[in-house]
Amino acid sequence: MPQLNPAPWFYILILVWLTLILLLTKVLSSKMHALPTKQLLSAHSNFWLWPWP
């Protein structure tokens, strides 16, 4: 039974991993454009209150 040549699959595997790493670093390095201010937080102080106790 012949074996598959591992050379092209190795390059595909490396390319996929590099792409994932680049995408993850891009996503994780992105920051929020507008951080919430104290005025905004005080205006919506009951925003996270749930209807059940």
Short mmCIF file of C-alpha atoms in Angstrom, two decimals:
data_model
loop_
_atom_site.label_atom_id
_atom_site.label_comp_id
_atom_site.label_asym_id
_atom_site.label_seq_id
_atom_site.Cartn_x
_atom_site.Cartn_y
_atom_site.Cartn_z
CA MET A 1 0.00 0.00 0.00
CA PRO A 2 1.68 3.28 -1.06
CA GLN A 3 2.09 6.09 1.43
CA LEU A 4 1.12 9.68 0.70
CA ASN A 5 3.91 12.15 0.18
CA PRO A 6 3.87 14.28 3.38
CA ALA A 7 5.66 17.28 1.82
CA PRO A 8 2.62 19.22 0.46
CA TRP A 9 0.51 18.48 3.53
CA PHE A 10 3.21 19.81 5.81
CA TYR A 11 3.24 23.16 3.98
CA ILE A 12 -0.54 23.34 4.05
CA LEU A 13 -0.53 22.64 7.79
CA ILE A 14 2.08 25.35 8.42
CA LEU A 15 0.15 27.83 6.25
CA VAL A 16 -3.09 27.16 8.13
CA TRP A 17 -1.41 27.57 11.53
CA LEU A 18 0.28 30.81 10.49
CA THR A 19 -3.01 32.16 9.18
CA LEU A 20 -4.77 31.29 12.44
CA ILE A 21 -2.03 32.88 14.50
CA LEU A 22 -2.13 36.06 12.41
CA LEU A 23 -5.90 36.28 12.63
CA LEU A 24 -5.91 35.68 16.38
CA THR A 25 -3.29 38.35 17.01
CA LYS A 26 -5.27 40.78 14.84
CA VAL A 27 -8.49 40.08 16.74
CA LEU A 28 -6.89 40.14 20.18
CA SER A 29 -5.01 43.37 19.51
CA SER A 30 -8.15 45.25 18.48
CA LYS A 31 -9.48 47.60 21.12
CA MET A 32 -12.81 49.22 21.80
CA HIS A 33 -13.12 52.53 19.98
CA ALA A 34 -15.27 54.28 22.57
CA LEU A 35 -14.77 53.31 26.18
CA PRO A 36 -17.76 53.93 28.48
CA THR A 37 -17.61 57.15 30.46
CA LYS A 38 -18.80 57.79 34.01
CA GLN A 39 -21.76 59.79 32.70
CA LEU A 40 -22.86 56.94 30.48
CA LEU A 41 -22.45 54.40 33.27
CA SER A 42 -24.39 56.48 35.80
CA ALA A 43 -27.21 57.15 33.31
CA HIS A 44 -27.71 53.41 32.86
CA SER A 45 -27.03 52.22 36.38
CA ASN A 46 -29.85 49.65 36.33
CA PHE A 47 -28.85 48.23 32.94
CA TRP A 48 -27.53 44.94 34.33
CA LEU A 49 -30.31 44.32 36.85
CA TRP A 50 -32.24 41.20 36.03
CA PRO A 51 -35.97 40.78 36.66
CA TRP A 52 -35.45 37.81 38.98
CA PRO A 53 -33.82 38.10 42.43
#
